[in-house]
PDB file of C-alpha atoms in Angstrom:
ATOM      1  CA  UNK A   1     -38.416   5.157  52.805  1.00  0.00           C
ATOM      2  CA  UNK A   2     -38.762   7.625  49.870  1.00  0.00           C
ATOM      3  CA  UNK A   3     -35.271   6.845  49.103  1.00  0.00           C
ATOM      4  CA  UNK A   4     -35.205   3.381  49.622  1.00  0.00           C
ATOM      5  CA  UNK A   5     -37.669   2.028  47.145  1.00  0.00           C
ATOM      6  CA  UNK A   6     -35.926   4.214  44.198  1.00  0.00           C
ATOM      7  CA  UNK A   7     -32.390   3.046  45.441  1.00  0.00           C
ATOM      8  CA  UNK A   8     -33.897  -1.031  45.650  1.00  0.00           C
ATOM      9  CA  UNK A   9     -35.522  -0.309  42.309  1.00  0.00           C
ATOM     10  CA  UNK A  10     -32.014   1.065  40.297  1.00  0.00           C
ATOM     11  CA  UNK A  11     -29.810  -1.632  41.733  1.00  0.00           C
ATOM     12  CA  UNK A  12     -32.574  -4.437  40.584  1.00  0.00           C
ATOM     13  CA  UNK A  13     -32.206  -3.027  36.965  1.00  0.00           C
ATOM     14  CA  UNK A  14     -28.866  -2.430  37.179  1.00  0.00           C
ATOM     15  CA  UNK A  15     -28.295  -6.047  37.854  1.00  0.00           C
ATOM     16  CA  UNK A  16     -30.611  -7.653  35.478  1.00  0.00           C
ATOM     17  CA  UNK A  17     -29.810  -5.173  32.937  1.00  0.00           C
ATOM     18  CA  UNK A  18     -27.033  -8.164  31.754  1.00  0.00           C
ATOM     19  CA  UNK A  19     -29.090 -10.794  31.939  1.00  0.00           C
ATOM     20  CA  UNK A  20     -31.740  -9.067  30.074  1.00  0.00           C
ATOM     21  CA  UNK A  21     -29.261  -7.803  27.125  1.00  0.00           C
ATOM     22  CA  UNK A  22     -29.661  -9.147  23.871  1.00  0.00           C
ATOM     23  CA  UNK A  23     -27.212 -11.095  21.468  1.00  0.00           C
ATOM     24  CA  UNK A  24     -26.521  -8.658  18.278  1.00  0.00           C
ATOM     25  CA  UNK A  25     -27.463 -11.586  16.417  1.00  0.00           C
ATOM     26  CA  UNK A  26     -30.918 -12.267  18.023  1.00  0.00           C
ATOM     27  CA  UNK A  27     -32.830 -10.618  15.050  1.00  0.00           C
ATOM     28  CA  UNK A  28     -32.974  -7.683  16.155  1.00  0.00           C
ATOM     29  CA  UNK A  29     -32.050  -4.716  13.649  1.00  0.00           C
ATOM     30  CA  UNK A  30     -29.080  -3.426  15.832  1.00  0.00           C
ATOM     31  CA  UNK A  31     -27.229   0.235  14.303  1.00  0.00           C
ATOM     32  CA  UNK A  32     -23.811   0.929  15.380  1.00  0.00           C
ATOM     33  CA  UNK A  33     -20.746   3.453  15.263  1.00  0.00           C
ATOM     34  CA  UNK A  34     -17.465   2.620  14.814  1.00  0.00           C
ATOM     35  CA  UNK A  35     -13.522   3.718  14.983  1.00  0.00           C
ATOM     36  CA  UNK A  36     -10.534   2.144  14.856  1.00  0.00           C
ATOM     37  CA  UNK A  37      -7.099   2.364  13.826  1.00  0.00           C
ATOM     38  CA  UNK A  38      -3.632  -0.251  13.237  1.00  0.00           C
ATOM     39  CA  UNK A  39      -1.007  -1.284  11.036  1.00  0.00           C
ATOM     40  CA  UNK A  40      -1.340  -0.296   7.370  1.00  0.00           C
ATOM     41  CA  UNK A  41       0.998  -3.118   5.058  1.00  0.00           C
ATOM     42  CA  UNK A  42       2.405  -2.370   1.869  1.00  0.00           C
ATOM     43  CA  UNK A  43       4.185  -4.130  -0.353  1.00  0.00           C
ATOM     44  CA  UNK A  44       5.981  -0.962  -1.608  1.00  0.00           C
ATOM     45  CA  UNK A  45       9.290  -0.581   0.713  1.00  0.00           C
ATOM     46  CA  UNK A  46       9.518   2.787   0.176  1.00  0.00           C
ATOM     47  CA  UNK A  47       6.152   4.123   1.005  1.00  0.00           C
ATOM     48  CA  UNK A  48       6.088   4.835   5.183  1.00  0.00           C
ATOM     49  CA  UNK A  49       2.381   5.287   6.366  1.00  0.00           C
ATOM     50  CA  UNK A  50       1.958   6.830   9.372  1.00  0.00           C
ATOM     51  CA  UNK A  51      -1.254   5.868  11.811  1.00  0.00           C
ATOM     52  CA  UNK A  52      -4.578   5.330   9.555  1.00  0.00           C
ATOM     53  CA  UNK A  53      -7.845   6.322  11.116  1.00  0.00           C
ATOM     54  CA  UNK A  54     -10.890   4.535  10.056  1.00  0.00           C
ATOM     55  CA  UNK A  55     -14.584   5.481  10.851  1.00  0.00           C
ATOM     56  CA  UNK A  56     -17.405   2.986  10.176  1.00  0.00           C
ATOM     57  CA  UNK A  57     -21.006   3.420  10.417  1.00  0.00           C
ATOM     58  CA  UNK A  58     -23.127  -0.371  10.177  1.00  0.00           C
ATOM     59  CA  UNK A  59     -26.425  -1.999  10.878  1.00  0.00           C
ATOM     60  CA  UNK A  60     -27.146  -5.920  11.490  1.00  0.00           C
ATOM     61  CA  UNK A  61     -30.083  -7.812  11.522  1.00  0.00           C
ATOM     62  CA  UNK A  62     -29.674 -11.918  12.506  1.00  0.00           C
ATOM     63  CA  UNK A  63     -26.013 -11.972  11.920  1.00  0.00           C
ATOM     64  CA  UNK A  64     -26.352 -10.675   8.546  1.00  0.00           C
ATOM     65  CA  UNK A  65     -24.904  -6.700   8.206  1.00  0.00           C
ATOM     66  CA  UNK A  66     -23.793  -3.862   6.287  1.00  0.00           C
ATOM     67  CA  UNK A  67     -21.067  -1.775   6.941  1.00  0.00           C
ATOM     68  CA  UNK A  68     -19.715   1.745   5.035  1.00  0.00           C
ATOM     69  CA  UNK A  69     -16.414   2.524   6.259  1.00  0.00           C
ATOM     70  CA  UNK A  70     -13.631   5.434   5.612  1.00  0.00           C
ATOM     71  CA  UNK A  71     -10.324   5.283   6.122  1.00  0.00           C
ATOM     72  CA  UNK A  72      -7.700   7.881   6.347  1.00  0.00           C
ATOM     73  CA  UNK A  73      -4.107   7.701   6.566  1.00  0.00           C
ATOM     74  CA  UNK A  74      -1.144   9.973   5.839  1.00  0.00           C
ATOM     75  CA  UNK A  75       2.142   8.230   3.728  1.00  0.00           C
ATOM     76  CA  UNK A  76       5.258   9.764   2.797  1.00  0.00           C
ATOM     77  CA  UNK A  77       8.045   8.647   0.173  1.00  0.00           C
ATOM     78  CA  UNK A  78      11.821  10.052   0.017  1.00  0.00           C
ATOM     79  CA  UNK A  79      10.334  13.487   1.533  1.00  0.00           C
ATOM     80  CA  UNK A  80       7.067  13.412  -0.629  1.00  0.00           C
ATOM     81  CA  UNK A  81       4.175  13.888   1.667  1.00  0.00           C
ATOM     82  CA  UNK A  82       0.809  11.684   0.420  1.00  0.00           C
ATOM     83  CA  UNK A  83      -3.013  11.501   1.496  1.00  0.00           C
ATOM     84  CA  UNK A  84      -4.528   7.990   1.014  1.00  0.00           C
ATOM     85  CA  UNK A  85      -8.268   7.350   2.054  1.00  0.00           C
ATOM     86  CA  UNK A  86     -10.542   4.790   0.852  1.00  0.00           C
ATOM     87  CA  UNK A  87     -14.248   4.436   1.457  1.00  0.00           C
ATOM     88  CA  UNK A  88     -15.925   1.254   1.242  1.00  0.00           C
ATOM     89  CA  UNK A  89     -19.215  -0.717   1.595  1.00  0.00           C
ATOM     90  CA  UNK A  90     -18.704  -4.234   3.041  1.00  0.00           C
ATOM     91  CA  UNK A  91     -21.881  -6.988   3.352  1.00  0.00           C
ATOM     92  CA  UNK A  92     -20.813  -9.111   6.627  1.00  0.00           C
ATOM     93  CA  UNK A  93     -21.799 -12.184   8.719  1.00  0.00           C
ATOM     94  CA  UNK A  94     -21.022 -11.978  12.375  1.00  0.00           C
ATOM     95  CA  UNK A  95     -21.122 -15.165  14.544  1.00  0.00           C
ATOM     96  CA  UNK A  96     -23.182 -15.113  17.824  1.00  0.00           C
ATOM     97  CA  UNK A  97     -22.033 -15.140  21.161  1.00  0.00           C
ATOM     98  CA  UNK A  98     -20.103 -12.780  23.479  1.00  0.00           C
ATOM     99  CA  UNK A  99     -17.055 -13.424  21.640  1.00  0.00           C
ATOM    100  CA  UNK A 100     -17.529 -13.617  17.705  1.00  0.00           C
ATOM    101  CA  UNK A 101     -16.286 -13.716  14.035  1.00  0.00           C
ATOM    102  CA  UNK A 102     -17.062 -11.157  11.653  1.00  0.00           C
ATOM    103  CA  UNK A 103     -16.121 -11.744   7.715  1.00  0.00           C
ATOM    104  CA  UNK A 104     -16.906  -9.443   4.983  1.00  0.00           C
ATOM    105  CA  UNK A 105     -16.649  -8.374   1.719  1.00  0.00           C
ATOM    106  CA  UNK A 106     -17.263  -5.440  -0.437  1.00  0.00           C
ATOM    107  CA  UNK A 107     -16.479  -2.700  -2.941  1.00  0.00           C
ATOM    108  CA  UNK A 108     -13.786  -0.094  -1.845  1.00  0.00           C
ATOM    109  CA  UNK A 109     -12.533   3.223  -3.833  1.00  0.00           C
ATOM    110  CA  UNK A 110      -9.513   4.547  -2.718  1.00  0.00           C
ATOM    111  CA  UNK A 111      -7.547   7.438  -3.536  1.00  0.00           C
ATOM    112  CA  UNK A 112      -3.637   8.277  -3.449  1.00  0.00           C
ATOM    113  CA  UNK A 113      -2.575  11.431  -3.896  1.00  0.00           C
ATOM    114  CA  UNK A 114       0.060  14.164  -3.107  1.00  0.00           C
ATOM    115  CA  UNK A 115       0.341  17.962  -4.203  1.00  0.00           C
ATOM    116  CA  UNK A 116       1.670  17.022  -7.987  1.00  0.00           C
ATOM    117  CA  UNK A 117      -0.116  13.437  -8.389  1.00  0.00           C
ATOM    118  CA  UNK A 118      -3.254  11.517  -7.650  1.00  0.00           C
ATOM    119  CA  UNK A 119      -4.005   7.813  -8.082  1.00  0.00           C
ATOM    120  CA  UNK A 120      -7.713   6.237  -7.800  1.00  0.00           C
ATOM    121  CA  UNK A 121      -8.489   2.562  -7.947  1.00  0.00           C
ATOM    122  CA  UNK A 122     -11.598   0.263  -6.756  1.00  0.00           C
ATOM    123  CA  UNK A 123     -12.411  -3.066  -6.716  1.00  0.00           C
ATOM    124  CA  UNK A 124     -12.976  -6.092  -4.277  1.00  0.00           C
ATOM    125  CA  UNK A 125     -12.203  -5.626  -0.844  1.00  0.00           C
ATOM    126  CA  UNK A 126     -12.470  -8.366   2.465  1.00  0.00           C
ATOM    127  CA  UNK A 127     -11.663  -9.416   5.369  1.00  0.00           C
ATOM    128  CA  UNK A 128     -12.120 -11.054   8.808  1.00  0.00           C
ATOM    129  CA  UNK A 129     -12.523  -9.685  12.789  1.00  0.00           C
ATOM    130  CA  UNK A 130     -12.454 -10.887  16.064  1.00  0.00           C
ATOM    131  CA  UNK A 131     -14.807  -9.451  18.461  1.00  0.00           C
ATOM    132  CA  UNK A 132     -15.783  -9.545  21.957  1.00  0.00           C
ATOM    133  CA  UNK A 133     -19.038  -7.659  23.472  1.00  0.00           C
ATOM    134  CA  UNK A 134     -18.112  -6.067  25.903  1.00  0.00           C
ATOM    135  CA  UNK A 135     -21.766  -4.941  27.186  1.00  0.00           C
ATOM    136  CA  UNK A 136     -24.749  -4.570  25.238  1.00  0.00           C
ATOM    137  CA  UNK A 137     -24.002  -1.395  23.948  1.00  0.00           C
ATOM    138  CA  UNK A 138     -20.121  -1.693  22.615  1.00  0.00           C
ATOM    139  CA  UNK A 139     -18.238  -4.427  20.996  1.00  0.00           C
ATOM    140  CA  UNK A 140     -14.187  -4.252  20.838  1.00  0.00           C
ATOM    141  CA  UNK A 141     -13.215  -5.975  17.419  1.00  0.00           C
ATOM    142  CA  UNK A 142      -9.490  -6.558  16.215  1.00  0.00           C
ATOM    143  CA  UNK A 143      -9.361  -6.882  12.387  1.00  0.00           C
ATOM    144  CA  UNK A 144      -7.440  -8.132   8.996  1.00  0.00           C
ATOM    145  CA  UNK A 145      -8.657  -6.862   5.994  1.00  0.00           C
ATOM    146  CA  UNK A 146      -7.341  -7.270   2.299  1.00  0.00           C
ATOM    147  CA  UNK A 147      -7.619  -3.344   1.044  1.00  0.00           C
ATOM    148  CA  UNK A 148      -6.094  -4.368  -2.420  1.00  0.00           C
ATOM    149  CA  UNK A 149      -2.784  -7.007  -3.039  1.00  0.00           C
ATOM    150  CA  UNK A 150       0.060  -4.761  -1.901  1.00  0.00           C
ATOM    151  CA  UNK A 151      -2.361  -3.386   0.646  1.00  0.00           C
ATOM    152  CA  UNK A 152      -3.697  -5.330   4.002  1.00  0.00           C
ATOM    153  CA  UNK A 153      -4.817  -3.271   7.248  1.00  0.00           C
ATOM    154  CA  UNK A 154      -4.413  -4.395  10.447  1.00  0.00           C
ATOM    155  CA  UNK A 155      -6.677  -3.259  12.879  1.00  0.00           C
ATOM    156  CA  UNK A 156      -8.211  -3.177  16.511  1.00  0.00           C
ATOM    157  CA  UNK A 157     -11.066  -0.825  17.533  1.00  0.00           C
ATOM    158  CA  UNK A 158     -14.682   0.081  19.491  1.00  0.00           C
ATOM    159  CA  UNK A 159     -18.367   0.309  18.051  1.00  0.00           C
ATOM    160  CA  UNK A 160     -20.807   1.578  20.218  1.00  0.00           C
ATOM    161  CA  UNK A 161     -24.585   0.019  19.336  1.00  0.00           C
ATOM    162  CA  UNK A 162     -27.727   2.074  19.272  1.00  0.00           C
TER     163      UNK A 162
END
């Protein structure tokens, strides 16, 4: 019997525990973590980039959000090694539901730059995701944003919500 009652008691909140969860839209002011990585375009045929890494940190309140997000990615042209990273700050409106629509838009800096040269640039950035929640606490989002015009990302990735 002492077990039994603790045992009853975890399964019953284990199985409400998704009917209980809240959309990240509800009003709530939901935090969350992110990482993802994809397909970096550019326009320039002879610059290669290998696999970018982005991290992303974000809170959201009723749909409404704000996202700051670094990304990292290494590039190479006729044997020239380059670093390119870019850190931005994006307002965004996510659709409810368990599957959803993210856009947003923002202010980006990024940075170019190999052992002899280095390029900066800012200026608008935006795009649009496609996300599904897959509990309450992580959402799997796959991504096109417009970094610059001879520079779009392609992504897919996780963010876990606190």
């Amino acid at each position: 019997m002492k077990i039994l009652i603790p045992l009853v008691l975890s399964l019953g909140s284990i199985v409400t525990t998704p009917a209980l969860a809240t959309d990240k839209t509800s009003g709530d002011v939901d935090f969350y973590l992110g990482a993802k990585t994809g397909y970096l375009y550019t326009a320039f045929d002879e610059l290669d980039p290998k696999v970018p890494a982005t991290f992303m940190i974000g809170i959201q309140q009723s749909g409404f959000g704000l996202e700051f997000e670094g990304t990292f990615v290494d590039m190479d042209e006729n044997n020239i090694d380059f670093e390119y990273e870019s850190y931005a700050i994006y307002g965004t409106y996510r659709t409810s539901g368990e599957f959803y629509a993210k856009i947003r838009a923002g202010y980006l800096e990024e940075t170019l730059k190999s052992d002899t040269k280095k390029w900066e640039e800012d200026g608008f950035s935006g795009g649009i995701a496609f996300g599904l929640e897959v509990s309450d606490a992580f959402t799997i989002e796959a991504g096109y944003t417009v970094i610059q015009a001879d520079l779009k990302y392609f992504s897919i990735g996780g963010n876990v919500h606190f």
